[in-house]
Amino acid sequence: MSLFHMIFGGLFGGGRNVIAETAEVFRENAEAGAQRAHDYDAATLAQFAGEFGGADQGWFDSLVDGVNRLPRPLLALSVILLFASAMVDPVWFSARMQGLSLVPEPLWWLMGVIVSFYFGARHQAKAQQFQRSLAETMARVPQVVGNIETLRGLDHTSPGVADTGTDSALARAVAHGSEGQSNAALQVWAARAEGSKDV
């Protein structure tokens, strides 16, 4: 056994690669790092999908959700209707406003707290619903990426567009005809075009 075989047998024998193993001490293996990152992303998306996976709502949940949607439009419409009632029947409107002036101040505070908590809770519920839908969308990312890569693979296997060359070469080939056949009309046109360029 030669010295050359002994050195390379020691470095690469038995399925080993001492150079690669030594390099991995100082620099991360790019392929293994990419695989770890992919596994981490897949585990994160699976956790999000499990956490935010929405169960189908029953009739009671739909009813409560519908009732929860009523206060905001009712508040907005009632304020607009108050303005309209002030123009239609000012006496009726003034009597109602006099009644509101008799409401004690702590009751106004209570009303403000209730409305604030309602809108805050509604905002939080909608934000959580948005996060849930976002997590469901992100869970579909690997499938979409796979579909895109499949489509790109199909694009690479499809035949390319034929190279037609430059326009002048194409015009010359048409004027002189393919396979030695000449086109008299095109030759006259080409001659006239050449003559107008010289002038």
XYZ file of N, CA, C and O in Angstrom:
796
model
N 0.849 -1.171 0.000
C 0.000 0.000 0.000
C 0.893 1.233 0.000
O 1.803 1.358 0.806
N 0.592 2.160 -0.904
C 1.440 3.337 -1.028
C 1.104 4.361 0.050
O 0.077 4.278 0.732
N 1.998 5.333 0.195
C 1.797 6.403 1.175
C 0.546 7.214 0.836
O -0.203 7.635 1.720
N 0.323 7.389 -0.461
C -0.859 8.128 -0.924
C -2.141 7.432 -0.460
O -3.066 8.065 0.048
N -2.205 6.095 -0.632
C -3.388 5.345 -0.215
C -3.546 5.374 1.290
O -4.671 5.434 1.804
N -2.462 5.374 2.017
C -2.540 5.391 3.484
C -3.092 6.732 3.985
O -3.935 6.778 4.886
N -2.607 7.824 3.380
C -3.075 9.153 3.819
C -4.561 9.317 3.509
O -5.361 9.704 4.373
N -4.947 9.023 2.264
C -6.357 9.188 1.909
C -7.245 8.158 2.588
O -8.398 8.440 2.901
N -6.755 6.985 2.848
C -7.530 5.992 3.602
C -7.766 6.449 5.030
O -8.833 6.224 5.603
N -6.764 7.114 5.636
C -6.932 7.626 6.998
C -7.887 8.796 7.063
O -8.631 8.966 8.033
N -7.857 9.643 6.017
C -8.727 10.822 6.036
C -10.172 10.493 5.637
O -11.118 11.025 6.207
N -10.324 9.633 4.623
C -11.661 9.410 4.070
C -12.127 7.969 4.185
O -13.194 7.628 3.698
N -11.375 7.099 4.794
C -11.736 5.692 4.895
C -12.883 5.461 5.860
O -13.130 6.234 6.783
N -13.615 4.370 5.663
C -14.716 4.003 6.556
C -15.888 4.972 6.490
O -16.611 5.137 7.479
N -16.070 5.666 5.365
C -17.186 6.584 5.234
C -16.988 7.890 5.981
O -17.939 8.634 6.204
N -15.771 8.178 6.385
C -15.488 9.405 7.124
C -14.893 10.450 6.186
O -14.337 10.137 5.152
N -14.998 11.695 6.624
C -14.374 12.807 5.930
C -13.824 13.720 7.018
O -14.532 14.565 7.546
N -12.571 13.523 7.356
C -11.963 14.248 8.475
C -11.953 15.749 8.206
O -12.143 16.553 9.115
N -11.758 16.136 6.969
C -11.713 17.567 6.635
C -13.075 18.212 6.895
O -13.179 19.266 7.519
N -14.152 17.552 6.436
C -15.492 18.097 6.656
C -15.836 18.098 8.139
O -16.428 19.057 8.647
N -15.462 17.024 8.854
C -15.744 16.963 10.291
C -14.998 18.062 11.042
O -15.529 18.656 11.976
N -13.762 18.339 10.637
C -12.988 19.403 11.284
C -13.562 20.767 10.948
O -13.659 21.647 11.807
N -13.986 20.971 9.698
C -14.553 22.262 9.301
C -15.856 22.537 10.037
O -16.157 23.682 10.377
N -16.637 21.483 10.330
C -17.907 21.679 11.016
C -17.728 22.105 12.464
O -18.678 22.559 13.096
N -16.523 21.950 12.998
C -16.251 22.449 14.341
C -16.245 23.976 14.329
O -16.702 24.625 15.275
N -15.770 24.568 13.235
C -15.633 26.020 13.149
C -16.789 26.693 12.394
O -17.046 27.867 12.578
N -17.439 25.950 11.538
C -18.523 26.522 10.724
C -19.661 25.524 10.662
O -19.446 24.333 10.474
N -20.910 26.050 10.803
C -22.084 25.183 10.795
C -22.272 24.546 9.427
O -22.056 25.193 8.393
N -22.686 23.291 9.432
C -23.031 22.613 8.192
C -24.289 23.285 7.640
O -25.341 23.290 8.277
N -24.179 23.885 6.455
C -25.279 24.677 5.893
C -26.517 23.818 5.652
O -27.639 24.243 5.929
N -26.324 22.611 5.155
C -27.469 21.744 4.870
C -28.182 21.336 6.158
O -29.409 21.392 6.254
N -27.399 20.956 7.178
C -28.007 20.579 8.458
C -28.684 21.781 9.113
O -29.746 21.650 9.723
N -28.067 22.964 8.994
C -28.664 24.173 9.551
C -29.987 24.504 8.879
O -30.957 24.893 9.537
N -30.036 24.358 7.560
C -31.280 24.622 6.832
C -32.357 23.618 7.232
O -33.531 23.978 7.382
N -31.962 22.362 7.423
C -32.932 21.346 7.838
C -33.465 21.641 9.232
O -34.663 21.513 9.491
N -32.577 22.082 10.152
C -33.029 22.434 11.502
C -33.975 23.629 11.460
O -34.993 23.660 12.157
N -33.662 24.630 10.639
C -34.533 25.803 10.519
C -35.892 25.416 9.944
O -36.933 25.900 10.408
N -35.877 24.519 8.957
C -37.141 24.053 8.371
C -37.972 23.300 9.407
O -39.188 23.516 9.513
N -37.331 22.414 10.178
C -38.044 21.664 11.208
C -38.607 22.605 12.277
O -39.723 22.417 12.765
N -37.834 23.641 12.623
C -38.285 24.603 13.631
C -39.506 25.369 13.125
O -40.500 25.537 13.844
N -39.452 25.822 11.868
C -40.587 26.553 11.298
C -41.822 25.664 11.199
O -42.940 26.102 11.490
N -41.622 24.411 10.794
C -42.764 23.495 10.677
C -43.379 23.224 12.046
O -44.613 23.186 12.188
N -42.534 23.063 13.075
C -43.059 22.838 14.423
C -43.794 24.065 14.942
O -44.840 23.948 15.598
N -43.278 25.256 14.641
C -43.945 26.494 15.075
C -45.306 26.629 14.413
O -46.302 26.958 15.068
N -45.368 26.383 13.111
C -46.645 26.485 12.406
C -47.640 25.437 12.892
O -48.833 25.711 13.012
N -47.148 24.234 13.189
C -48.040 23.197 13.710
C -48.578 23.590 15.080
O -49.755 23.365 15.388
N -47.728 24.214 15.915
C -48.189 24.669 17.229
C -49.238 25.761 17.081
O -50.265 25.745 17.754
N -48.986 26.725 16.179
C -49.965 27.788 15.956
C -51.286 27.219 15.438
O -52.359 27.650 15.854
N -51.191 26.280 14.521
C -52.412 25.689 13.971
C -53.191 24.958 15.057
O -54.424 25.028 15.109
N -52.474 24.259 15.952
C -53.149 23.569 17.050
C -53.733 24.529 18.062
O -54.806 24.302 18.626
N -53.022 25.632 18.306
C -53.476 26.591 19.316
C -54.647 27.416 18.836
O -55.590 27.676 19.573
N -54.568 27.855 17.577
C -55.591 28.743 17.064
C -56.595 28.032 16.177
O -57.408 28.675 15.521
N -56.510 26.717 16.098
C -57.458 25.973 15.267
C -58.866 26.199 15.774
O -59.207 25.788 16.871
N -59.650 26.892 14.973
C -60.988 27.268 15.422
C -61.965 26.122 15.267
O -62.059 25.489 14.222
N -62.690 25.846 16.347
C -63.760 24.856 16.260
C -64.966 25.501 15.586
O -65.152 26.714 15.649
N -65.758 24.694 14.944
C -66.950 25.223 14.285
C -67.906 25.781 15.330
O -68.136 25.172 16.378
N -68.478 26.935 15.027
C -69.400 27.554 15.965
C -70.775 26.909 15.858
O -71.244 26.583 14.772
N -71.390 26.748 17.019
C -72.754 26.244 17.056
C -73.747 27.385 16.896
O -73.376 28.549 16.739
N -75.032 27.050 16.981
C -76.059 28.081 16.787
C -76.034 29.102 17.918
O -76.281 30.278 17.691
N -75.742 28.656 19.149
C -75.728 29.585 20.276
C -74.576 30.589 20.139
O -74.752 31.789 20.393
N -73.392 30.082 19.732
C -72.252 30.983 19.529
C -72.552 31.996 18.424
O -72.195 33.175 18.531
N -73.200 31.545 17.369
C -73.562 32.467 16.287
C -74.578 33.501 16.756
O -74.492 34.677 16.386
N -75.530 33.074 17.597
C -76.527 34.002 18.123
C -75.880 35.060 18.999
O -76.148 36.265 18.855
N -74.984 34.630 19.912
C -74.313 35.578 20.800
C -73.424 36.522 19.996
O -73.361 37.725 20.271
N -72.758 35.997 18.982
C -71.930 36.852 18.134
C -72.785 37.885 17.411
O -72.399 39.050 17.281
N -73.965 37.480 16.941
C -74.863 38.424 16.293
C -75.372 39.489 17.253
O -75.471 40.670 16.894
N -75.699 39.093 18.500
C -76.151 40.071 19.496
C -75.021 41.031 19.840
O -75.244 42.227 20.061
N -73.798 40.528 19.891
C -72.640 41.384 20.190
C -72.403 42.422 19.099
O -71.778 43.445 19.349
N -72.887 42.166 17.918
C -72.691 43.116 16.815
C -73.702 44.256 16.836
O -73.535 45.226 16.120
N -74.749 44.137 17.645
C -75.816 45.137 17.614
C -75.481 46.481 18.263
O -75.868 47.516 17.720
N -74.806 46.560 19.420
C -74.682 47.858 20.107
C -74.021 48.960 19.291
O -74.489 50.102 19.318
N -72.967 48.662 18.579
C -72.289 49.731 17.837
C -73.182 50.354 16.772
O -73.337 51.578 16.725
N -73.819 49.558 15.901
C -74.700 50.212 14.929
C -75.901 50.884 15.586
O -76.354 51.940 15.127
N -76.414 50.299 16.681
C -77.556 50.927 17.354
C -77.163 52.267 17.961
O -77.940 53.234 17.887
N -75.959 52.338 18.569
C -75.501 53.614 19.132
C -75.338 54.663 18.030
O -75.771 55.813 18.180
N -74.722 54.275 16.934
C -74.507 55.234 15.846
C -75.831 55.700 15.248
O -76.047 56.894 15.032
N -76.736 54.757 14.982
C -78.023 55.127 14.390
C -78.865 55.963 15.349
O -79.574 56.880 14.923
N -78.800 55.659 16.658
C -79.609 56.430 17.615
C -79.139 57.880 17.692
O -79.959 58.792 17.808
N -77.831 58.109 17.609
C -77.333 59.490 17.615
C -77.801 60.215 16.367
O -78.253 61.376 16.426
N -77.741 59.565 15.216
C -78.209 60.199 13.973
C -79.702 60.476 14.053
O -80.189 61.542 13.644
N -80.465 59.532 14.628
C -81.911 59.735 14.763
C -82.231 60.862 15.739
O -83.238 61.563 15.572
N -81.390 61.049 16.773
C -81.596 62.179 17.685
C -81.463 63.514 16.940
O -82.249 64.433 17.164
N -80.455 63.618 16.077
C -80.326 64.842 15.272
C -81.547 65.034 14.374
O -82.057 66.146 14.225
N -82.011 63.947 13.769
C -83.188 64.051 12.893
C -84.427 64.440 13.695
O -85.234 65.272 13.244
N -84.573 63.877 14.912
C -85.747 64.211 15.732
C -85.708 65.667 16.193
O -86.757 66.290 16.380
N -84.501 66.219 16.400
C -84.403 67.635 16.777
C -84.922 68.528 15.664
O -85.494 69.597 15.930
N -84.764 68.109 14.416
C -85.263 68.916 13.304
C -86.741 68.678 13.055
O -87.469 69.591 12.674
N -87.218 67.451 13.292
C -88.620 67.124 13.017
C -89.527 67.655 14.130
O -90.550 68.283 13.865
N -89.157 67.383 15.396
C -90.000 67.784 16.530
C -89.112 68.365 17.624
O -88.699 67.655 18.553
N -88.779 69.640 17.565
C -87.865 70.241 18.538
C -88.387 70.180 19.975
O -87.606 70.026 20.907
N -89.704 70.267 20.172
C -90.262 70.221 21.535
C -90.043 68.846 22.155
O -89.616 68.715 23.304
N -90.346 67.796 21.380
C -90.116 66.422 21.869
C -88.648 66.222 22.211
O -88.311 65.657 23.244
N -87.755 66.670 21.315
C -86.316 66.532 21.529
C -85.877 67.279 22.789
O -85.108 66.760 23.601
N -86.368 68.503 22.996
C -85.977 69.293 24.170
C -86.435 68.627 25.454
O -85.716 68.629 26.464
N -87.618 68.029 25.448
C -88.108 67.335 26.650
C -87.203 66.156 26.997
O -86.888 65.916 28.165
N -86.735 65.428 25.988
C -85.847 64.272 26.240
C -84.493 64.740 26.757
O -83.903 64.125 27.631
N -84.002 65.826 26.222
C -82.709 66.343 26.686
C -82.815 66.857 28.122
O -81.880 66.714 28.911
N -83.964 67.423 28.501
C -84.170 67.848 29.889
C -84.170 66.627 30.811
O -83.649 66.681 31.927
N -84.717 65.535 30.342
C -84.687 64.303 31.130
C -83.268 63.796 31.318
O -82.898 63.305 32.383
N -82.441 63.908 30.275
C -81.039 63.464 30.390
C -80.254 64.322 31.379
O -79.326 63.847 32.023
N -80.654 65.592 31.518
C -79.933 66.454 32.462
C -80.191 66.044 33.906
O -79.440 66.426 34.805
N -81.225 65.236 34.158
C -81.524 64.769 35.513
C -80.774 63.500 35.882
O -80.839 63.058 37.039
N -80.065 62.873 34.922
C -79.309 61.652 35.214
C -78.113 62.017 36.090
O -77.353 62.931 35.749
N -77.924 61.332 37.245
C -76.794 61.673 38.117
C -75.454 61.347 37.455
O -75.346 60.443 36.623
N -74.431 62.088 37.869
C -73.110 61.940 37.246
C -72.510 60.541 37.413
O -71.924 60.010 36.464
N -72.632 59.879 38.588
C -72.085 58.508 38.695
C -72.702 57.532 37.707
O -72.040 56.598 37.253
N -73.967 57.748 37.326
C -74.588 56.869 36.333
C -73.968 57.082 34.954
O -73.802 56.133 34.184
N -73.562 58.335 34.650
C -72.848 58.595 33.402
C -71.501 57.880 33.401
O -71.076 57.333 32.393
N -70.815 57.895 34.570
C -69.528 57.187 34.665
C -69.728 55.688 34.423
O -68.957 55.052 33.712
N -70.775 55.147 35.056
C -71.052 53.718 34.894
C -71.340 53.391 33.428
O -70.853 52.383 32.900
N -72.115 54.244 32.793
C -72.416 54.035 31.373
C -71.131 54.085 30.540
O -70.924 53.270 29.624
N -70.254 55.052 30.842
C -68.981 55.142 30.116
C -68.119 53.918 30.311
O -67.495 53.411 29.368
N -68.087 53.382 31.550
C -67.293 52.170 31.817
C -67.854 50.984 31.046
O -67.112 50.196 30.448
N -69.174 50.831 31.056
C -69.792 49.694 30.359
C -69.496 49.752 28.860
O -69.086 48.760 28.245
N -69.683 50.936 28.281
C -69.432 51.076 26.837
C -67.955 50.856 26.532
O -67.591 50.178 25.559
N -67.060 51.385 27.396
C -65.619 51.210 27.158
C -65.225 49.744 27.244
O -64.466 49.247 26.402
N -65.745 49.039 28.261
C -65.415 47.616 28.384
C -65.992 46.823 27.226
O -65.361 45.887 26.728
N -67.188 47.187 26.784
C -67.782 46.469 25.660
C -66.910 46.607 24.422
O -66.573 45.617 23.770
N -66.548 47.862 24.091
C -65.749 48.062 22.882
C -64.360 47.462 23.032
O -63.802 46.922 22.082
N -63.776 47.522 24.239
C -62.456 46.922 24.455
C -62.490 45.417 24.308
O -61.626 44.817 23.663
N -63.514 44.779 24.895
C -63.631 43.319 24.788
C -63.906 42.903 23.353
O -63.372 41.900 22.865
N -64.724 43.676 22.678
C -65.028 43.359 21.278
C -63.774 43.476 20.420
O -63.513 42.651 19.547
N -62.990 44.509 20.695
C -61.740 44.692 19.948
C -60.789 43.532 20.204
O -60.160 43.010 19.282
N -60.694 43.101 21.456
C -59.803 41.989 21.776
C -60.271 40.696 21.115
O -59.469 39.926 20.584
N -61.582 40.448 21.131
C -62.111 39.240 20.496
C -61.833 39.239 19.000
O -61.435 38.222 18.426
N -62.007 40.394 18.358
C -61.744 40.470 16.917
C -60.251 40.327 16.623
O -59.861 39.735 15.616
N -59.395 40.880 17.522
C -57.954 40.737 17.316
C -57.541 39.276 17.431
O -56.715 38.778 16.652
N -58.112 38.543 18.390
C -57.797 37.118 18.528
C -58.308 36.322 17.334
O -57.645 35.396 16.868
N -59.478 36.690 16.835
C -60.004 36.021 15.643
C -59.096 36.277 14.439
O -58.849 35.376 13.634
N -58.573 37.500 14.329
C -57.645 37.820 13.240
C -56.365 37.005 13.369
O -55.851 36.472 12.381
N -55.827 36.886 14.606
C -54.617 36.086 14.815
C -54.867 34.624 14.471
O -53.996 33.949 13.904
N -56.053 34.127 14.795
C -56.385 32.742 14.474
C -56.404 32.530 12.969
O -55.832 31.569 12.450
N -57.036 33.455 12.247
C -57.090 33.311 10.791
C -55.701 33.469 10.175
O -55.363 32.804 9.200
N -54.869 34.337 10.776
C -53.505 34.501 10.286
C -52.698 33.227 10.495
O -51.940 32.801 9.619
N -52.872 32.580 11.658
C -52.158 31.326 11.922
C -52.618 30.232 10.963
O -51.804 29.430 10.490
N -53.918 30.191 10.662
C -54.404 29.190 9.708
C -53.818 29.436 8.319
O -53.471 28.494 7.607
N -53.686 30.713 7.951
C -53.088 31.036 6.652
C -51.623 30.638 6.627
O -51.135 30.066 5.647
N -50.896 30.940 7.708
C -49.478 30.600 7.770
C -49.263 29.090 7.776
O -48.238 28.604 7.304
N -50.215 28.336 8.311
C -50.083 26.879 8.313
C -50.139 26.319 6.896
O -49.647 25.217 6.641
N -50.721 27.071 5.963
C -50.791 26.614 4.568
C -49.576 27.029 3.752
O -49.472 26.668 2.588
N -48.638 27.767 4.357
C -47.472 28.264 3.621
C -46.631 27.125 3.037
O -46.257 27.180 1.859
N -46.298 26.059 3.818
C -45.483 24.997 3.207
C -46.133 24.370 1.973
O -45.452 24.066 0.996
N -47.453 24.200 2.006
C -48.140 23.633 0.847
C -48.045 24.570 -0.356
O -47.795 24.131 -1.472
N -48.217 25.876 -0.105
C -48.144 26.852 -1.198
C -46.729 26.889 -1.780
O -46.540 26.919 -2.996
N -45.726 26.877 -0.888
C -44.334 26.884 -1.355
C -44.050 25.637 -2.180
O -43.404 25.698 -3.239
N -44.545 24.488 -1.735
C -44.368 23.257 -2.504
C -45.025 23.339 -3.869
O -44.461 22.887 -4.871
N -46.229 23.927 -3.915
C -46.915 24.080 -5.204
C -46.132 24.993 -6.142
O -46.018 24.730 -7.339
N -45.579 26.081 -5.586
C -44.804 27.004 -6.412
C -43.554 26.327 -6.952
O -43.198 26.477 -8.122
N -42.875 25.550 -6.087
C -41.671 24.842 -6.554
C -42.021 23.813 -7.614
O -41.277 23.623 -8.576
N -43.175 23.159 -7.463
C -43.613 22.206 -8.491
C -43.860 22.918 -9.813
O -43.458 22.439 -10.876
N -44.508 24.089 -9.738
C -44.763 24.859 -10.967
C -43.463 25.337 -11.598
O -43.323 25.332 -12.820
N -42.511 25.752 -10.765
C -41.216 26.163 -11.318
C -40.508 24.992 -11.958
O -39.836 25.140 -12.975
N -40.643 23.798 -11.369
C -40.050 22.607 -11.962
C -40.661 22.302 -13.313
O -39.977 21.885 -14.237
N -41.968 22.512 -13.429
C -42.615 22.305 -14.720
C -42.122 23.315 -15.738
O -41.983 23.014 -16.914
N -41.854 24.551 -15.279
C -41.379 25.600 -16.178
C -40.000 25.256 -16.718
O -39.706 25.509 -17.870
N -39.135 24.645 -15.888
C -37.783 24.305 -16.336
C -37.789 23.129 -17.301
O -36.906 23.002 -18.133
N -38.787 22.253 -17.191
C -38.832 21.109 -18.086
C -39.526 21.423 -19.398
O -39.463 20.656 -20.324
N -40.221 22.561 -19.475
C -40.913 22.903 -20.718
C -39.900 23.392 -21.752
O -38.869 23.942 -21.402
N -40.198 23.194 -23.017
C -39.258 23.657 -24.042
C -39.168 25.171 -24.054
O -40.147 25.863 -23.792
N -37.978 25.666 -24.344
C -37.769 27.110 -24.364
C -38.311 27.740 -25.634
O -38.727 27.057 -26.577
N -38.311 29.043 -25.666
C -38.778 29.770 -26.848
C -37.678 29.720 -27.902
O -36.494 29.865 -27.596
N -38.069 29.507 -29.130
C -37.091 29.422 -30.212
C -36.425 30.770 -30.420
O -37.056 31.812 -30.327
N -35.130 30.739 -30.713
C -34.387 31.965 -30.973
C -34.590 32.343 -32.435
O -34.159 31.646 -33.344
N -35.264 33.455 -32.655
C -35.561 33.865 -34.030
C -34.467 34.739 -34.624
O -34.533 35.102 -35.788
N -33.480 35.092 -33.834
C -32.413 35.937 -34.345
C -32.871 37.382 -34.401
O -33.903 37.758 -33.879
N -32.062 38.205 -35.072
C -32.414 39.625 -35.170
C -33.429 39.830 -36.279
O -33.600 38.988 -37.165
N -34.091 40.962 -36.258
C -35.114 41.258 -37.264
C -34.511 41.351 -38.664
O -35.113 40.920 -39.637
N -33.312 41.933 -38.761
C -32.718 42.085 -40.101
C -32.366 40.726 -40.698
O -32.556 40.504 -41.893
N -31.864 39.823 -39.849
C -31.539 38.487 -40.358
C -32.797 37.762 -40.790
O -32.824 37.055 -41.810
N -33.877 37.944 -40.045
C -35.138 37.304 -40.388
C -35.698 37.878 -41.700
O -36.153 37.136 -42.575
N -35.612 39.207 -41.850
C -36.112 39.827 -43.087
C -35.286 39.378 -44.289
O -35.826 39.114 -45.369
N -33.974 39.272 -44.103
C -33.118 38.830 -45.206
C -33.430 37.381 -45.579
O -33.493 37.044 -46.761
N -33.672 36.557 -44.562
C -33.983 35.155 -44.854
C -35.314 35.036 -45.573
O -35.466 34.220 -46.491
N -36.283 35.850 -45.219
C -37.585 35.809 -45.889
C -37.454 36.340 -47.314
O -38.036 35.817 -48.261
N -36.659 37.417 -47.486
C -36.512 38.019 -48.817
C -35.836 37.060 -49.784
O -36.204 36.986 -50.951
N -34.861 36.325 -49.314
C -34.142 35.410 -50.195
C -34.775 34.032 -50.204
O -34.342 33.177 -50.958
N -35.767 33.846 -49.362
C -36.480 32.578 -49.360
C -35.720 31.508 -48.616
O -34.494 31.545 -48.499
N -36.471 30.578 -48.087
C -35.836 29.451 -47.412
C -35.512 28.396 -48.443
O -36.228 28.218 -49.420
N -34.416 27.732 -48.244
C -33.931 26.655 -49.103
C -33.702 27.139 -50.527
O -33.996 26.471 -51.507
N -33.186 28.375 -50.683
C -32.790 28.871 -51.989
C -33.911 29.399 -52.846
O -33.690 29.838 -53.961
N -35.165 29.350 -52.423
C -36.273 29.874 -53.204
C -36.333 31.386 -52.992
O -36.246 31.859 -51.879
N -36.480 32.133 -54.038
C -36.509 33.587 -53.930
C -37.944 34.075 -54.053
O -38.765 33.475 -54.714
N -38.189 35.200 -53.405
C -39.500 35.831 -53.443
C -39.305 37.152 -54.175
O -38.705 38.091 -53.653
N -39.819 37.240 -55.395
C -39.565 38.399 -56.261
C -40.135 39.680 -55.664
O -39.482 40.729 -55.694
N -41.327 39.621 -55.096
C -41.947 40.827 -54.538
C -41.129 41.362 -53.366
O -40.916 42.570 -53.233
N -40.654 40.458 -52.524
C -39.856 40.892 -51.379
C -38.492 41.417 -51.812
O -37.955 42.340 -51.206
N -37.943 40.855 -52.900
C -36.657 41.358 -53.382
C -36.806 42.771 -53.940
O -35.949 43.622 -53.718
N -37.914 43.051 -54.618
C -38.161 44.402 -55.127
C -38.323 45.361 -53.960
O -37.774 46.470 -53.951
N -39.082 44.931 -52.958
C -39.287 45.787 -51.775
C -37.968 46.059 -51.064
O -37.694 47.185 -50.658
N -37.127 45.029 -50.928
C -35.839 45.198 -50.258
C -34.944 46.126 -51.060
O -34.227 46.960 -50.495
N -34.993 46.019 -52.385
C -34.172 46.889 -53.228
C -34.622 48.344 -53.093
O -33.801 49.265 -53.020
N -35.917 48.571 -53.066
C -36.417 49.936 -52.895
C -36.037 50.490 -51.528
O -35.723 51.672 -51.382
N -36.100 49.630 -50.499
C -35.731 50.065 -49.160
C -34.260 50.424 -49.109
O -33.843 51.407 -48.491
N -33.412 49.627 -49.795
C -31.992 49.924 -49.836
C -31.732 51.223 -50.588
O -30.904 52.042 -50.196
N -32.489 51.451 -51.675
C -32.333 52.666 -52.472
C -32.739 53.906 -51.677
O -32.106 54.953 -51.777
N -33.790 53.823 -50.872
C -34.214 54.986 -50.088
C -33.224 55.277 -48.977
O -33.069 56.424 -48.566
N -32.514 54.283 -48.482
C -31.493 54.524 -47.447
C -30.289 55.252 -48.030
O -29.654 56.053 -47.376
N -29.958 54.933 -49.285
C -28.790 55.557 -49.895
C -29.027 57.042 -50.191
O -28.110 57.818 -50.243
N -30.320 57.404 -50.377
C -30.639 58.796 -50.732
C -30.573 59.695 -49.575
O -30.125 59.855 -48.637
